[in-house]
PDB file of C-alpha atoms in Angstrom:
ATOM      1  CA  LEU A   1     -45.068  -3.074   1.987  1.00 36.00           C
ATOM      2  CA  SER A   2     -41.958  -1.891   0.180  1.00 36.00           C
ATOM      3  CA  GLY A   3     -41.907   1.295  -1.848  1.00 37.00           C
ATOM      4  CA  LYS A   4     -41.973  -0.761  -5.040  1.00 39.00           C
ATOM      5  CA  ASN A   5     -45.050  -2.690  -4.046  1.00 42.00           C
ATOM      6  CA  LYS A   6     -46.711   0.463  -2.773  1.00 41.00           C
ATOM      7  CA  ASN A   7     -46.354   2.231  -6.103  1.00 39.00           C
ATOM      8  CA  SER A   8     -47.414  -0.782  -8.182  1.00 38.00           C
ATOM      9  CA  ALA A   9     -50.477  -1.361  -6.027  1.00 42.00           C
ATOM     10  CA  GLY A  10     -51.669   2.175  -6.701  1.00 42.00           C
ATOM     11  CA  PHE A  11     -52.433   3.376  -3.176  1.00 46.00           C
ATOM     12  CA  ASP A  12     -50.729   5.266  -0.415  1.00 49.00           C
ATOM     13  CA  GLU A  13     -49.176   3.160   2.353  1.00 51.00           C
ATOM     14  CA  THR A  14     -50.197   5.807   4.889  1.00 49.00           C
ATOM     15  CA  THR A  15     -53.812   4.769   4.276  1.00 53.00           C
ATOM     16  CA  MET A  16     -53.060   1.391   5.812  1.00 59.00           C
ATOM     17  CA  GLN A  17     -51.090   2.908   8.669  1.00 64.00           C
ATOM     18  CA  SER A  18     -53.891   5.291   9.608  1.00 84.00           C
ATOM     19  CA  VAL A  19     -56.440   2.490   9.893  1.00 87.00           C
ATOM     20  CA  MET A  20     -54.113   0.286  11.939  1.00 87.00           C
ATOM     21  CA  GLN A  21     -53.211   3.247  14.141  1.00 88.00           C
ATOM     22  CA  GLN A  22     -56.886   3.997  14.663  1.00 89.00           C
ATOM     23  CA  LEU A  23     -57.535   0.443  15.858  1.00 91.00           C
ATOM     24  CA  ALA A  24     -54.415   0.423  18.049  1.00 91.00           C
ATOM     25  CA  THR A  25     -55.272   3.779  19.644  1.00 91.00           C
ATOM     26  CA  THR A  26     -58.840   2.692  20.396  1.00 90.00           C
ATOM     27  CA  LEU A  27     -57.628  -0.437  22.171  1.00 91.00           C
ATOM     28  CA  ASP A  28     -54.790   1.329  24.010  1.00 92.00           C
ATOM     29  CA  ASN A  29     -57.251   3.862  25.393  1.00 92.00           C
ATOM     30  CA  GLU A  30     -59.202   1.037  27.006  1.00 92.00           C
ATOM     31  CA  LYS A  31     -56.298  -0.448  28.997  1.00 92.00           C
ATOM     32  CA  ALA A  32     -56.767   1.627  32.150  1.00 93.00           C
ATOM     33  CA  ILE A  33     -60.562   1.155  32.093  1.00 93.00           C
ATOM     34  CA  ALA A  34     -60.140  -2.602  31.586  1.00 92.00           C
ATOM     35  CA  ARG A  35     -57.772  -2.893  34.571  1.00 93.00           C
ATOM     36  CA  LYS A  36     -60.213  -0.994  36.794  1.00 93.00           C
ATOM     37  CA  TYR A  37     -63.121  -3.117  35.583  1.00 92.00           C
ATOM     38  CA  ARG A  38     -61.214  -6.359  36.195  1.00 91.00           C
ATOM     39  CA  ASN A  39     -60.384  -5.300  39.767  1.00 93.00           C
ATOM     40  CA  GLN A  40     -64.062  -4.546  40.388  1.00 91.00           C
ATOM     41  CA  LEU A  41     -65.026  -8.033  39.216  1.00 89.00           C
ATOM     42  CA  PHE A  42     -62.409  -9.691  41.428  1.00 90.00           C
ATOM     43  CA  GLY A  43     -63.716  -7.718  44.395  1.00 91.00           C
ATOM     44  CA  LEU A  44     -67.312  -8.778  43.753  1.00 88.00           C
ATOM     45  CA  ILE A  45     -66.249 -12.424  43.376  1.00 86.00           C
ATOM     46  CA  GLU A  46     -64.438 -12.315  46.720  1.00 88.00           C
ATOM     47  CA  SER A  47     -67.423 -10.681  48.414  1.00 88.00           C
ATOM     48  CA  VAL A  48     -69.777 -13.292  46.889  1.00 83.00           C
ATOM     49  CA  ASP A  49     -72.138 -10.560  45.729  1.00 84.00           C
ATOM     50  CA  ASN A  50     -73.644 -12.496  42.825  1.00 85.00           C
ATOM     51  CA  GLU A  51     -76.352  -9.991  42.000  1.00 86.00           C
ATOM     52  CA  GLN A  52     -73.923  -7.088  41.736  1.00 89.00           C
ATOM     53  CA  LEU A  53     -71.435  -9.280  39.897  1.00 87.00           C
ATOM     54  CA  PHE A  54     -73.968 -10.199  37.214  1.00 88.00           C
ATOM     55  CA  GLU A  55     -75.019  -6.578  36.840  1.00 91.00           C
ATOM     56  CA  ARG A  56     -71.413  -5.465  36.294  1.00 91.00           C
ATOM     57  CA  ILE A  57     -70.778  -8.348  33.858  1.00 90.00           C
ATOM     58  CA  GLU A  58     -73.902  -7.427  31.907  1.00 91.00           C
ATOM     59  CA  LYS A  59     -73.010  -3.727  31.686  1.00 93.00           C
ATOM     60  CA  GLY A  60     -69.371  -4.475  30.908  1.00 92.00           C
ATOM     61  CA  SER A  61     -70.314  -6.896  28.153  1.00 92.00           C
ATOM     62  CA  ALA A  62     -72.517  -4.302  26.491  1.00 93.00           C
ATOM     63  CA  TYR A  63     -69.725  -1.721  26.732  1.00 94.00           C
ATOM     64  CA  TYR A  64     -66.968  -3.904  25.297  1.00 94.00           C
ATOM     65  CA  ARG A  65     -69.306  -5.416  22.730  1.00 93.00           C
ATOM     66  CA  SER A  66     -69.912  -1.962  21.311  1.00 94.00           C
ATOM     67  CA  ILE A  67     -66.180  -1.228  21.134  1.00 94.00           C
ATOM     68  CA  LEU A  68     -65.374  -4.545  19.440  1.00 94.00           C
ATOM     69  CA  LEU A  69     -68.213  -4.209  16.941  1.00 93.00           C
ATOM     70  CA  ASN A  70     -67.099  -0.700  15.985  1.00 93.00           C
ATOM     71  CA  ASN A  71     -63.533  -1.954  15.443  1.00 94.00           C
ATOM     72  CA  ILE A  72     -64.843  -4.837  13.333  1.00 93.00           C
ATOM     73  CA  LYS A  73     -66.774  -2.368  11.158  1.00 92.00           C
ATOM     74  CA  VAL A  74     -63.630  -0.295  10.616  1.00 93.00           C
ATOM     75  CA  LEU A  75     -61.621  -3.415   9.808  1.00 92.00           C
ATOM     76  CA  LEU A  76     -64.162  -4.916   7.382  1.00 90.00           C
ATOM     77  CA  LEU A  77     -64.420  -1.597   5.551  1.00 91.00           C
ATOM     78  CA  HIS A  78     -60.630  -1.479   5.255  1.00 91.00           C
ATOM     79  CA  ILE A  79     -60.563  -5.072   3.967  1.00 88.00           C
ATOM     80  CA  GLN A  80     -63.084  -4.192   1.263  1.00 88.00           C
ATOM     81  CA  GLU A  81     -61.041  -1.126   0.311  1.00 89.00           C
ATOM     82  CA  MET A  82     -57.848  -3.179   0.040  1.00 88.00           C
ATOM     83  CA  LYS A  83     -59.592  -5.827  -2.092  1.00 85.00           C
ATOM     84  CA  GLN A  84     -59.770  -3.208  -4.829  1.00 86.00           C
ATOM     85  CA  HIS A  85     -55.958  -3.211  -5.153  1.00 85.00           C
ATOM     86  CA  LYS A  86     -53.411  -5.682  -6.483  1.00 83.00           C
ATOM     87  CA  ARG A  87     -50.364  -7.185  -4.777  1.00 83.00           C
ATOM     88  CA  VAL A  88     -51.795  -6.905  -1.270  1.00 84.00           C
ATOM     89  CA  LYS A  89     -52.594 -10.581  -0.654  1.00 82.00           C
ATOM     90  CA  THR A  90     -50.266 -10.916   2.341  1.00 85.00           C
ATOM     91  CA  TYR A  91     -51.625  -7.743   3.903  1.00 87.00           C
ATOM     92  CA  LEU A  92     -55.204  -8.928   3.368  1.00 85.00           C
ATOM     93  CA  ASN A  93     -54.359 -12.258   5.007  1.00 82.00           C
ATOM     94  CA  ASN A  94     -53.029 -10.377   8.031  1.00 86.00           C
ATOM     95  CA  LEU A  95     -56.203  -8.292   8.166  1.00 87.00           C
ATOM     96  CA  SER A  96     -58.248 -11.487   8.029  1.00 85.00           C
ATOM     97  CA  ASP A  97     -56.269 -12.896  10.975  1.00 84.00           C
ATOM     98  CA  LEU A  98     -56.943  -9.707  12.922  1.00 89.00           C
ATOM     99  CA  ASP A  99     -60.636  -9.901  12.062  1.00 88.00           C
ATOM    100  CA  GLN A 100     -60.773 -13.459  13.418  1.00 85.00           C
ATOM    101  CA  LEU A 101     -59.183 -12.276  16.678  1.00 88.00           C
ATOM    102  CA  PHE A 102     -61.787  -9.537  17.031  1.00 91.00           C
ATOM    103  CA  ALA A 103     -64.586 -11.985  16.184  1.00 88.00           C
ATOM    104  CA  LYS A 104     -63.343 -14.495  18.761  1.00 88.00           C
ATOM    105  CA  LYS A 105     -63.148 -11.827  21.446  1.00 91.00           C
ATOM    106  CA  LEU A 106     -66.671 -10.660  20.591  1.00 91.00           C
ATOM    107  CA  GLU A 107     -67.865 -14.246  20.963  1.00 90.00           C
ATOM    108  CA  GLN A 108     -66.228 -14.494  24.402  1.00 90.00           C
ATOM    109  CA  VAL A 109     -67.827 -11.235  25.528  1.00 91.00           C
ATOM    110  CA  ASP A 110     -71.222 -12.436  24.306  1.00 90.00           C
ATOM    111  CA  LYS A 111     -70.892 -15.714  26.186  1.00 89.00           C
ATOM    112  CA  SER A 112     -69.913 -14.107  29.485  1.00 88.00           C
ATOM    113  CA  THR A 113     -73.414 -13.056  30.566  1.00 87.00           C
ATOM    114  CA  VAL A 114     -74.898 -16.466  29.695  1.00 88.00           C
ATOM    115  CA  LEU A 115     -72.118 -18.291  31.539  1.00 88.00           C
ATOM    116  CA  ILE A 116     -72.382 -16.172  34.693  1.00 85.00           C
ATOM    117  CA  SER A 117     -76.182 -16.250  34.745  1.00 85.00           C
ATOM    118  CA  THR A 118     -76.299 -20.041  34.319  1.00 86.00           C
ATOM    119  CA  ILE A 119     -73.650 -20.663  36.971  1.00 84.00           C
ATOM    120  CA  ILE A 120     -75.284 -18.303  39.508  1.00 82.00           C
ATOM    121  CA  ASN A 121     -78.609 -20.072  39.000  1.00 82.00           C
ATOM    122  CA  ASN A 122     -76.966 -23.514  39.370  1.00 82.00           C
ATOM    123  CA  GLY A 123     -77.649 -24.417  35.761  1.00 80.00           C
ATOM    124  CA  SER A 124     -75.682 -26.993  33.803  1.00 78.00           C
ATOM    125  CA  GLU A 125     -76.587 -26.271  30.156  1.00 81.00           C
ATOM    126  CA  PHE A 126     -75.342 -23.315  28.150  1.00 82.00           C
ATOM    127  CA  ASP A 127     -77.240 -22.242  25.035  1.00 83.00           C
ATOM    128  CA  PHE A 128     -75.249 -19.853  22.839  1.00 84.00           C
ATOM    129  CA  SER A 129     -77.185 -20.432  19.599  1.00 81.00           C
ATOM    130  CA  SER A 130     -79.125 -17.148  19.727  1.00 85.00           C
ATOM    131  CA  LEU A 131     -75.890 -15.213  20.299  1.00 86.00           C
ATOM    132  CA  GLU A 132     -74.229 -16.845  17.292  1.00 83.00           C
ATOM    133  CA  LYS A 133     -77.268 -16.069  15.139  1.00 82.00           C
ATOM    134  CA  LYS A 134     -77.161 -12.436  16.250  1.00 86.00           C
ATOM    135  CA  ARG A 135     -73.454 -12.104  15.375  1.00 86.00           C
ATOM    136  CA  THR A 136     -74.011 -13.676  11.946  1.00 83.00           C
ATOM    137  CA  GLU A 137     -76.833 -11.238  11.201  1.00 85.00           C
ATOM    138  CA  GLU A 138     -74.742  -8.290  12.398  1.00 88.00           C
ATOM    139  CA  ARG A 139     -71.798  -9.198  10.174  1.00 86.00           C
ATOM    140  CA  TYR A 140     -74.088  -9.725   7.209  1.00 84.00           C
ATOM    141  CA  ALA A 141     -75.641  -6.279   7.765  1.00 87.00           C
ATOM    142  CA  ILE A 142     -72.182  -4.682   8.000  1.00 89.00           C
ATOM    143  CA  LEU A 143     -71.011  -6.384   4.804  1.00 86.00           C
ATOM    144  CA  THR A 144     -74.188  -5.390   2.964  1.00 85.00           C
ATOM    145  CA  ALA A 145     -73.723  -1.731   3.883  1.00 90.00           C
ATOM    146  CA  ILE A 146     -70.021  -1.821   2.947  1.00 89.00           C
ATOM    147  CA  LYS A 147     -70.679  -3.428  -0.447  1.00 85.00           C
ATOM    148  CA  LYS A 148     -73.199  -0.712  -1.284  1.00 86.00           C
ATOM    149  CA  GLU A 149     -70.474   1.831  -0.607  1.00 88.00           C
ATOM    150  CA  ILE A 150     -67.587  -0.100  -2.193  1.00 87.00           C
ATOM    151  CA  PRO A 151     -68.651  -2.807  -4.710  1.00 84.00           C
ATOM    152  CA  ASP A 152     -66.345  -5.749  -5.385  1.00 79.00           C
ATOM    153  CA  ALA A 153     -63.686  -5.317  -8.049  1.00 74.00           C
ATOM    154  CA  PRO A 154     -64.218  -7.370 -11.257  1.00 71.00           C
ATOM    155  CA  PRO A 155     -62.773 -10.904 -10.914  1.00 63.00           C
ATOM    156  CA  THR A 156     -59.481 -11.660 -12.653  1.00 63.00           C
ATOM    157  CA  LYS A 157     -59.036 -14.653 -14.952  1.00 59.00           C
ATOM    158  CA  LYS A 158     -57.126 -17.552 -13.440  1.00 55.00           C
ATOM    159  CA  LYS A 159     -54.674 -19.730 -15.279  1.00 55.00           C
ATOM    160  CA  SER A 160     -55.743 -23.274 -16.025  1.00 51.00           C
ATOM    161  CA  GLY A 161     -54.342 -25.978 -13.745  1.00 50.00           C
ATOM    162  CA  ARG A 162     -53.803 -28.312 -16.725  1.00 51.00           C
ATOM    163  CA  LYS A 163     -50.397 -28.646 -18.340  1.00 50.00           C
ATOM    164  CA  LYS A 164     -49.787 -29.627 -21.961  1.00 51.00           C
ATOM    165  CA  ASP A 165     -49.891 -33.410 -22.270  1.00 55.00           C
ATOM    166  CA  GLY A 166     -50.571 -35.631 -19.260  1.00 61.00           C
ATOM    167  CA  PRO A 167     -53.123 -35.376 -16.409  1.00 72.00           C
ATOM    168  CA  SER A 168     -53.921 -32.072 -14.727  1.00 79.00           C
ATOM    169  CA  THR A 169     -52.579 -31.272 -11.271  1.00 83.00           C
ATOM    170  CA  PHE A 170     -56.153 -31.696  -9.962  1.00 82.00           C
ATOM    171  CA  ASP A 171     -56.453 -35.204 -11.376  1.00 83.00           C
ATOM    172  CA  ILE A 172     -53.127 -36.203  -9.817  1.00 87.00           C
ATOM    173  CA  THR A 173     -54.332 -35.052  -6.402  1.00 88.00           C
ATOM    174  CA  LEU A 174     -57.660 -36.871  -6.814  1.00 85.00           C
ATOM    175  CA  GLU A 175     -55.927 -40.108  -7.798  1.00 85.00           C
ATOM    176  CA  MET A 176     -53.683 -39.921  -4.723  1.00 86.00           C
ATOM    177  CA  PHE A 177     -56.658 -39.182  -2.452  1.00 86.00           C
ATOM    178  CA  GLN A 178     -58.646 -42.095  -3.865  1.00 82.00           C
ATOM    179  CA  SER A 179     -55.681 -44.358  -3.217  1.00 79.00           C
ATOM    180  CA  GLY A 180     -56.115 -43.733   0.503  1.00 80.00           C
ATOM    181  CA  MET A 181     -53.742 -40.819   1.162  1.00 84.00           C
ATOM    182  CA  ASP A 182     -55.025 -37.917   3.286  1.00 86.00           C
ATOM    183  CA  MET A 183     -54.549 -34.244   2.376  1.00 88.00           C
ATOM    184  CA  GLU A 184     -51.520 -33.767   4.630  1.00 88.00           C
ATOM    185  CA  ALA A 185     -49.735 -36.754   3.076  1.00 87.00           C
ATOM    186  CA  ILE A 186     -50.583 -35.637  -0.459  1.00 89.00           C
ATOM    187  CA  ALA A 187     -49.340 -32.121   0.247  1.00 86.00           C
ATOM    188  CA  LYS A 188     -46.039 -33.472   1.597  1.00 87.00           C
ATOM    189  CA  GLU A 189     -45.606 -35.832  -1.327  1.00 85.00           C
ATOM    190  CA  ARG A 190     -46.321 -33.153  -3.918  1.00 85.00           C
ATOM    191  CA  GLY A 191     -44.484 -30.323  -2.179  1.00 85.00           C
ATOM    192  CA  LEU A 192     -47.670 -28.261  -1.854  1.00 86.00           C
ATOM    193  CA  VAL A 193     -49.571 -26.772   1.077  1.00 87.00           C
ATOM    194  CA  PRO A 194     -52.685 -28.640   2.376  1.00 86.00           C
ATOM    195  CA  GLY A 195     -54.900 -25.708   1.348  1.00 86.00           C
ATOM    196  CA  THR A 196     -53.932 -26.200  -2.291  1.00 89.00           C
ATOM    197  CA  ILE A 197     -54.720 -29.915  -2.067  1.00 89.00           C
ATOM    198  CA  GLU A 198     -58.099 -29.129  -0.513  1.00 89.00           C
ATOM    199  CA  GLY A 199     -58.766 -26.766  -3.423  1.00 88.00           C
ATOM    200  CA  HIS A 200     -57.972 -29.547  -5.898  1.00 90.00           C
ATOM    201  CA  LEU A 201     -60.422 -31.895  -4.175  1.00 90.00           C
ATOM    202  CA  ALA A 202     -63.085 -29.184  -4.133  1.00 88.00           C
ATOM    203  CA  LYS A 203     -62.778 -28.922  -7.923  1.00 88.00           C
ATOM    204  CA  ALA A 204     -63.122 -32.698  -8.137  1.00 87.00           C
ATOM    205  CA  VAL A 205     -66.416 -32.482  -6.241  1.00 87.00           C
ATOM    206  CA  GLU A 206     -67.679 -29.660  -8.436  1.00 86.00           C
ATOM    207  CA  SER A 207     -66.803 -31.587 -11.613  1.00 85.00           C
ATOM    208  CA  GLY A 208     -68.606 -34.705 -10.341  1.00 85.00           C
ATOM    209  CA  LYS A 209     -65.442 -36.787 -10.037  1.00 87.00           C
ATOM    210  CA  MET A 210     -65.737 -37.083  -6.262  1.00 87.00           C
ATOM    211  CA  GLU A 211     -68.674 -37.480  -3.863  1.00 89.00           C
ATOM    212  CA  LEU A 212     -69.542 -34.417  -1.797  1.00 88.00           C
ATOM    213  CA  PHE A 213     -69.469 -36.082   1.620  1.00 88.00           C
ATOM    214  CA  LYS A 214     -66.109 -37.698   0.991  1.00 87.00           C
ATOM    215  CA  PHE A 215     -64.782 -34.153   0.843  1.00 88.00           C
ATOM    216  CA  MET A 216     -66.638 -32.639   3.811  1.00 89.00           C
ATOM    217  CA  THR A 217     -68.873 -33.768   6.668  1.00 89.00           C
ATOM    218  CA  LYS A 218     -72.642 -33.382   6.633  1.00 90.00           C
ATOM    219  CA  ASP A 219     -72.414 -31.150   9.724  1.00 89.00           C
ATOM    220  CA  ASP A 220     -70.003 -28.754   7.999  1.00 89.00           C
ATOM    221  CA  PHE A 221     -72.217 -28.689   4.917  1.00 90.00           C
ATOM    222  CA  ALA A 222     -75.294 -27.909   7.047  1.00 88.00           C
ATOM    223  CA  SER A 223     -73.539 -25.112   8.956  1.00 87.00           C
ATOM    224  CA  ILE A 224     -72.378 -23.369   5.781  1.00 87.00           C
ATOM    225  CA  SER A 225     -75.760 -23.894   4.102  1.00 86.00           C
ATOM    226  CA  ASP A 226     -77.574 -22.328   7.062  1.00 84.00           C
ATOM    227  CA  ALA A 227     -75.365 -19.251   6.826  1.00 82.00           C
ATOM    228  CA  LEU A 228     -75.975 -18.956   3.073  1.00 81.00           C
ATOM    229  CA  LYS A 229     -79.734 -19.071   3.590  1.00 80.00           C
ATOM    230  CA  LYS A 230     -79.451 -15.951   5.745  1.00 74.00           C
ATOM    231  CA  MET A 231     -77.480 -14.132   3.072  1.00 73.00           C
ATOM    232  CA  GLU A 232     -78.448 -12.934  -0.365  1.00 61.00           C
ATOM    233  CA  GLN A 233     -75.954 -15.126  -2.184  1.00 54.00           C
ATOM    234  CA  GLU A 234     -75.921 -12.968  -5.311  1.00 55.00           C
ATOM    235  CA  GLY A 235     -73.215 -10.338  -5.022  1.00 58.00           C
ATOM    236  CA  PHE A 236     -71.428 -12.060  -2.125  1.00 70.00           C
ATOM    237  CA  SER A 237     -68.131 -13.865  -2.520  1.00 74.00           C
ATOM    238  CA  SER A 238     -66.661 -16.802  -0.627  1.00 77.00           C
ATOM    239  CA  LYS A 239     -64.558 -14.222   1.246  1.00 77.00           C
ATOM    240  CA  ASP A 240     -67.742 -12.593   2.540  1.00 78.00           C
ATOM    241  CA  VAL A 241     -69.151 -15.936   3.689  1.00 82.00           C
ATOM    242  CA  TYR A 242     -65.784 -16.758   5.310  1.00 82.00           C
ATOM    243  CA  ILE A 243     -65.981 -13.492   7.254  1.00 79.00           C
ATOM    244  CA  VAL A 244     -69.608 -14.049   8.300  1.00 81.00           C
ATOM    245  CA  LEU A 245     -68.689 -17.538   9.547  1.00 82.00           C
ATOM    246  CA  GLU A 246     -65.715 -16.064  11.431  1.00 78.00           C
ATOM    247  CA  GLY A 247     -63.129 -18.209   9.651  1.00 80.00           C
ATOM    248  CA  LYS A 248     -64.523 -21.512  10.929  1.00 85.00           C
ATOM    249  CA  PHE A 249     -64.584 -23.127   7.467  1.00 87.00           C
ATOM    250  CA  SER A 250     -62.055 -23.126   4.613  1.00 86.00           C
ATOM    251  CA  TYR A 251     -62.621 -21.345   1.301  1.00 87.00           C
ATOM    252  CA  PRO A 252     -62.784 -24.595  -0.738  1.00 88.00           C
ATOM    253  CA  LYS A 253     -65.568 -25.938   1.500  1.00 89.00           C
ATOM    254  CA  ILE A 254     -67.473 -22.661   1.314  1.00 88.00           C
ATOM    255  CA  ARG A 255     -67.191 -22.522  -2.479  1.00 87.00           C
ATOM    256  CA  VAL A 256     -68.385 -26.115  -2.830  1.00 87.00           C
ATOM    257  CA  VAL A 257     -71.501 -25.382  -0.757  1.00 87.00           C
ATOM    258  CA  MET A 258     -72.133 -22.112  -2.613  1.00 84.00           C
ATOM    259  CA  ASN A 259     -71.907 -23.845  -5.996  1.00 81.00           C
ATOM    260  CA  HIS A 260     -74.041 -26.744  -4.760  1.00 78.00           C
ATOM    261  CA  SER A 261     -76.736 -24.292  -3.602  1.00 67.00           C
ATOM    262  CA  VAL A 262     -76.748 -22.513  -6.958  1.00 55.00           C
ATOM    263  CA  SER A 263     -77.084 -25.764  -8.911  1.00 55.00           C
ATOM    264  CA  GLU A 264     -80.081 -26.975  -6.902  1.00 55.00           C
TER     265      GLU A 264
END
């Protein structure tokens, strides 16, 4: 952030640097240990010592899982702190990208023991559902604790998407979609990004101008609904649900499901 943005946002840029440095230092300190651990695994694979291999995978997974989860806690707390300030949208987007990287790595670590165990025992089916449920519950618990410490800032009023005279920008998008154009084509035609077009269509669903399952699949709706059932929806934003679901679904889809759940 520039000095101008730093002052207008009302916080010290060194706050951001310290958190990023903390995460970087934690990961850098693990490089030598990770190289040693990797060499041990390669040695066990070459010696075909499956029992010892699984034991090392299991212990290593627990070790790295703890490190990743601690980093995720630090990152989610920092995200909530930054959400209290203005003019930090780009920075928050970068933090969200980093959070998704951590979440993906945690998922890979979780899967490792199941994969190795199944392969060693000549299995052919891999069930990761319990692991995904555990991660969802963990993230929800982290967010709950963080929100008790730092509540969300009051929402700001958004400008209306309707111009004086003529159809609103949302209605134009809906008309183009109903004519058979997909979101990518509409975005290109209108000079907008696909995410904005998806947001327009989400509003069309919420206003009753478009059918729900023309906007999203039943599987996506079920996945988001299942996550919402595990969360106390009151006091949680679409951003929180996005984080719990590890960025697998867009904000417009999440908001549509949240609003649909409330109206039922």
